[in-house]
mmCIF file with all atom_site columns, C-alpha atoms in Angstrom:
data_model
loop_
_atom_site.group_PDB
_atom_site.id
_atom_site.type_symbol
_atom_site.label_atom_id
_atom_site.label_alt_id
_atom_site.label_comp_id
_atom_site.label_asym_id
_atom_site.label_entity_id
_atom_site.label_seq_id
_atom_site.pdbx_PDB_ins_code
_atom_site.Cartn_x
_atom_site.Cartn_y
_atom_site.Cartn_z
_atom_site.occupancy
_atom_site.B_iso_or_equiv
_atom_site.pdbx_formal_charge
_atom_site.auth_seq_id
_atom_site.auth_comp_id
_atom_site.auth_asym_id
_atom_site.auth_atom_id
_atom_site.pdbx_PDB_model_num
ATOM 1  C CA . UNK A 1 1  ? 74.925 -18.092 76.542 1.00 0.00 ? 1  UNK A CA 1
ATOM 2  C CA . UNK A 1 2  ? 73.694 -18.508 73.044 1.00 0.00 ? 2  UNK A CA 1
ATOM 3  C CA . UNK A 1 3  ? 73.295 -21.911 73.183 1.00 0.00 ? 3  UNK A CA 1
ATOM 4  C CA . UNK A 1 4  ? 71.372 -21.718 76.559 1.00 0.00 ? 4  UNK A CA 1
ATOM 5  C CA . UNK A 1 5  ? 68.836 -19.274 75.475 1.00 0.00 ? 5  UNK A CA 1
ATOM 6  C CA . UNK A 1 6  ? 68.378 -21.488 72.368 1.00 0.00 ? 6  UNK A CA 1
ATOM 7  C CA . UNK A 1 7  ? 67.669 -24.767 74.283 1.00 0.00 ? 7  UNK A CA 1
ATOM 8  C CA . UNK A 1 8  ? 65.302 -22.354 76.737 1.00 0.00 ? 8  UNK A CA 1
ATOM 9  C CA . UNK A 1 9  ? 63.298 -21.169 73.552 1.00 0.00 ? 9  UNK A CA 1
ATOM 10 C CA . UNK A 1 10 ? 63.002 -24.529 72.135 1.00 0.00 ? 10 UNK A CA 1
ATOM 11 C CA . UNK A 1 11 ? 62.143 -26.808 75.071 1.00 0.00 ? 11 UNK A CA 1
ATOM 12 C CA . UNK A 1 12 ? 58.917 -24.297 75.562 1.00 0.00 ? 12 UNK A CA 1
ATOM 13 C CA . UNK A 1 13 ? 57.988 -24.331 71.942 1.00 0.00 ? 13 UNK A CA 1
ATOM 14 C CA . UNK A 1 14 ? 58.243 -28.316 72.297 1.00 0.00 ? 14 UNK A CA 1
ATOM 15 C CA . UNK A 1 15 ? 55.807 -27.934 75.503 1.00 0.00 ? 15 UNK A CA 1
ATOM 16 C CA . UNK A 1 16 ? 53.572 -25.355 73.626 1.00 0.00 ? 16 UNK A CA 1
ATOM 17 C CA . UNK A 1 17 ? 53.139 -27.884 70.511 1.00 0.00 ? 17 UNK A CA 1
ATOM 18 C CA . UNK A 1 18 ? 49.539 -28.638 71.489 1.00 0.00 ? 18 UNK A CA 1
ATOM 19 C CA . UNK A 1 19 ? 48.496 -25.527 71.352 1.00 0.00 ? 19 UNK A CA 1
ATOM 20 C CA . UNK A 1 20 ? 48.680 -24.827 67.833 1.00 0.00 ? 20 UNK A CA 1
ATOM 21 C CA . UNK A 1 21 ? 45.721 -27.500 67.559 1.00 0.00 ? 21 UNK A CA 1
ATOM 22 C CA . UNK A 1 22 ? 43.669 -26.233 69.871 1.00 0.00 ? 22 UNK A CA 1
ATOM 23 C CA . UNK A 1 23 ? 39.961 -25.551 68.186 1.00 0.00 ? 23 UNK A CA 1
ATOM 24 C CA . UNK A 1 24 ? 36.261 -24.582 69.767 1.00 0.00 ? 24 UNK A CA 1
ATOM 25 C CA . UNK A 1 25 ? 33.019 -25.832 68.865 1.00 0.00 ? 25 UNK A CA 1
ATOM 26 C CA . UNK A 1 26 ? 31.202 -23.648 67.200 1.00 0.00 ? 26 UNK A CA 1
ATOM 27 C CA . UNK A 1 27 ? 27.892 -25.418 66.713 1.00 0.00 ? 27 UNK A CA 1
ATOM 28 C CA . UNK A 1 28 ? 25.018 -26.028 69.144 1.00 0.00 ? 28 UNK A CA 1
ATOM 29 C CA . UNK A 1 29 ? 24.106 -28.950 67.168 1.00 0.00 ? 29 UNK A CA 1
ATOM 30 C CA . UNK A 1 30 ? 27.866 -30.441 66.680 1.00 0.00 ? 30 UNK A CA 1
ATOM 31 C CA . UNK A 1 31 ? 27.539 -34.152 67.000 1.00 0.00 ? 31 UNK A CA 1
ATOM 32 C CA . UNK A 1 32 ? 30.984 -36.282 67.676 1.00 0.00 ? 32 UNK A CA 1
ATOM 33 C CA . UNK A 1 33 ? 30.723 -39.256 65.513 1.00 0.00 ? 33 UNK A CA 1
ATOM 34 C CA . UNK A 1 34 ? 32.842 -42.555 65.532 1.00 0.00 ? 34 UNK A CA 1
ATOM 35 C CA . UNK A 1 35 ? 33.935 -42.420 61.810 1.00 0.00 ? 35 UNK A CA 1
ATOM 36 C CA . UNK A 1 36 ? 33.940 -39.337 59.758 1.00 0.00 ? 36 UNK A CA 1
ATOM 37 C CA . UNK A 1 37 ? 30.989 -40.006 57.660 1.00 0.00 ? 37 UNK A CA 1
ATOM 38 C CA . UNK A 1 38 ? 27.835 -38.021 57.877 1.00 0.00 ? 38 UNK A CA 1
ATOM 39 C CA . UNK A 1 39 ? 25.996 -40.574 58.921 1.00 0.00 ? 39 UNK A CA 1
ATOM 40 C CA . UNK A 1 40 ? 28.333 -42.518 61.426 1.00 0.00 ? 40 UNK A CA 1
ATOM 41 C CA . UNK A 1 41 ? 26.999 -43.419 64.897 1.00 0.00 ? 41 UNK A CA 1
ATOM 42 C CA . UNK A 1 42 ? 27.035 -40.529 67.288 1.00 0.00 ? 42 UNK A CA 1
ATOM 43 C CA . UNK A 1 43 ? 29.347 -40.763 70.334 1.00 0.00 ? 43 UNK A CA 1
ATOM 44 C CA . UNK A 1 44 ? 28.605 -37.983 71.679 1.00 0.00 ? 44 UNK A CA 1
ATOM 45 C CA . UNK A 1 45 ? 26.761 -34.309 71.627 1.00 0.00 ? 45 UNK A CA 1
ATOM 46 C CA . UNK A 1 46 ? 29.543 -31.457 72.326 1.00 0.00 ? 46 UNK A CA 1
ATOM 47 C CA . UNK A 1 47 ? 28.411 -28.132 74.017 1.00 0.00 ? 47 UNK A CA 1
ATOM 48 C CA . UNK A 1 48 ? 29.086 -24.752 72.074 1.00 0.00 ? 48 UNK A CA 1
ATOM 49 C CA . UNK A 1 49 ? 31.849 -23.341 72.944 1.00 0.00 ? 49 UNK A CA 1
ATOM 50 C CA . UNK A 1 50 ? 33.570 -26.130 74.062 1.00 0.00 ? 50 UNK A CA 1
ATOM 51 C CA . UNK A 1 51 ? 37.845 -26.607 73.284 1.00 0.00 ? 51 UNK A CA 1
ATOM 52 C CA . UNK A 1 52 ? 38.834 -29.121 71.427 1.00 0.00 ? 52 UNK A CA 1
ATOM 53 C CA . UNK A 1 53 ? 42.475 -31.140 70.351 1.00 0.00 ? 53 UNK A CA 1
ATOM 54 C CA . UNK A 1 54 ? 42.331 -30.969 66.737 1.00 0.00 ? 54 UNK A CA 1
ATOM 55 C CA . UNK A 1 55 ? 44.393 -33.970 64.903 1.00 0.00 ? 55 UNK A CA 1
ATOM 56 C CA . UNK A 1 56 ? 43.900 -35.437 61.596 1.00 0.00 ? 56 UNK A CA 1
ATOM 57 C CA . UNK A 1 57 ? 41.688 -34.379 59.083 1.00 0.00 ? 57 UNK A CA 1
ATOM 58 C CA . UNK A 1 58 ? 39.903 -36.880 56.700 1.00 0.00 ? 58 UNK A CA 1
ATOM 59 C CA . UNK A 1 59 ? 37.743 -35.424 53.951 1.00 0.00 ? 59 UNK A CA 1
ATOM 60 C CA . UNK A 1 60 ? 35.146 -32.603 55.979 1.00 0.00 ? 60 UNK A CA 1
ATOM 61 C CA . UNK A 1 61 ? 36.126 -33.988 58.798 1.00 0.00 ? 61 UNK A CA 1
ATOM 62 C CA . UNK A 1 62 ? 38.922 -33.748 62.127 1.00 0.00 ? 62 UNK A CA 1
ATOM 63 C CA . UNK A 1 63 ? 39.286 -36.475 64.673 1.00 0.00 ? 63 UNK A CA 1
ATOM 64 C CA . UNK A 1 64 ? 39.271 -34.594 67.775 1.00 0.00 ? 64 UNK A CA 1
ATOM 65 C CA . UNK A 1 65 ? 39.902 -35.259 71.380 1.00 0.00 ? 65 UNK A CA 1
ATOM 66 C CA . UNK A 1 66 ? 38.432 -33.438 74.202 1.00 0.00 ? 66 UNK A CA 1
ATOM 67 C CA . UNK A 1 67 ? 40.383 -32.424 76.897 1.00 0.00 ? 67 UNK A CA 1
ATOM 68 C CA . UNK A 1 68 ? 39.497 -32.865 80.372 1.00 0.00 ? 68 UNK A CA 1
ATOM 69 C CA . UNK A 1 69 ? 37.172 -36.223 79.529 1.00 0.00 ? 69 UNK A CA 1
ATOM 70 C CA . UNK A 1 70 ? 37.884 -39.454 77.699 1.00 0.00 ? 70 UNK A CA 1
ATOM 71 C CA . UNK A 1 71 ? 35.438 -38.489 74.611 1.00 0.00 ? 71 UNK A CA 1
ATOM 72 C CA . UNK A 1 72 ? 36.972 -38.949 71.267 1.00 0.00 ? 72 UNK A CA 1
ATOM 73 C CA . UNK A 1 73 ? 35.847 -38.727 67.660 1.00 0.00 ? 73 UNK A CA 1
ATOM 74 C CA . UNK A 1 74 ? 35.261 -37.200 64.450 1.00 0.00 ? 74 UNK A CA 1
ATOM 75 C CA . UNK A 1 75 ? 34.003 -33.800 64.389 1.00 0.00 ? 75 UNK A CA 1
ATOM 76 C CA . UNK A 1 76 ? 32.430 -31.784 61.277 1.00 0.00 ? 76 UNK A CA 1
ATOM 77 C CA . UNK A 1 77 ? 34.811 -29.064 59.661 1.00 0.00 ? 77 UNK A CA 1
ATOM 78 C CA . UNK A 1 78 ? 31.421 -26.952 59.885 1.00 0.00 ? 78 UNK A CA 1
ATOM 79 C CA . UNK A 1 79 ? 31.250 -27.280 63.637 1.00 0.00 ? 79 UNK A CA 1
ATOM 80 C CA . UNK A 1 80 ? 34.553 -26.086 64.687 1.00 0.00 ? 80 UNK A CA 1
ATOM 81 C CA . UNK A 1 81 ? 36.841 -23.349 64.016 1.00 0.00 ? 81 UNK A CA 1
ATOM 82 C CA . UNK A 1 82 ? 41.095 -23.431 64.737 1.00 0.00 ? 82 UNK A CA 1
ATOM 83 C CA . UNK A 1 83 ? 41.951 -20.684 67.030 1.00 0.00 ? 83 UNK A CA 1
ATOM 84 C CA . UNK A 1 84 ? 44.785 -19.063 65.606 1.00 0.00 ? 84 UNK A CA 1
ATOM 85 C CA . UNK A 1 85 ? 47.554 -18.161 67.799 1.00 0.00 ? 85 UNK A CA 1
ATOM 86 C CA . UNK A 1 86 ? 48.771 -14.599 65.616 1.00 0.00 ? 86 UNK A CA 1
ATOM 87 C CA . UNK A 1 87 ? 48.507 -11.017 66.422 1.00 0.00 ? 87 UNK A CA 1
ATOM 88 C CA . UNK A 1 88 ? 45.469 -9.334  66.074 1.00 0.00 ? 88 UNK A CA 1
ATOM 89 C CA . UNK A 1 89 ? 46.867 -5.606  64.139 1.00 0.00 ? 89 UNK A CA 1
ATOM 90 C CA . UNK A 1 90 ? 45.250 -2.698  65.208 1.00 0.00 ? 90 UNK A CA 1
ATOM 91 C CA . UNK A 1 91 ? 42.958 -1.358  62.264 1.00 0.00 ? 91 UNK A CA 1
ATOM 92 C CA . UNK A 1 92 ? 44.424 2.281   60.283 1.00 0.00 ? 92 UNK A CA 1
ATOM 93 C CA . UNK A 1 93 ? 41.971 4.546   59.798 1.00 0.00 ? 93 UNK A CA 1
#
């Protein structure tokens, strides 16, 4: 029984992995770029708001892919922010 409930828990953290990449645009003005310089040529403009797969990071920069379209590209570390998946604690007071 052990051994099921361990293969259980670890085939749904394997189909969870994307989630702990998961990041949303937090910029009006975010601009996806095809190289992660400042001044690269824009690919894109990327609503606020807007989810993002985040995946490597070079410099002040994350490559990011964006679900649901077939837009790709580098991304500011100023325009986005990593949604963390842990607890929010209620506050003591």
């Amino acid at each position: 029984i052990a051994g099921a409930i361990i293969l259980i828990g670890s085939v749904i953290l394997y189909l969870r992995r994307a989630e702990s990449s998961r990041g949303v645009v937090m910029s009006e003005k975010a601009v996806l770029r095809l190289s992660p310089f400042g001044k690269a040529e824009p690919v894109g403009d990327i609503g606020q708001g807007r989810t993002v797969q985040l995946g490597a990071r070079n410099g002040e920069f994350y490559y990011v892919e964006i679900p649901g379209t077939s837009l790709s590209g580098w991304l500011s570390n100023q325009d986005v922010a990593l949604v963390s998946q842990e607890p929010i604690l209620p506050v003591k007071k």
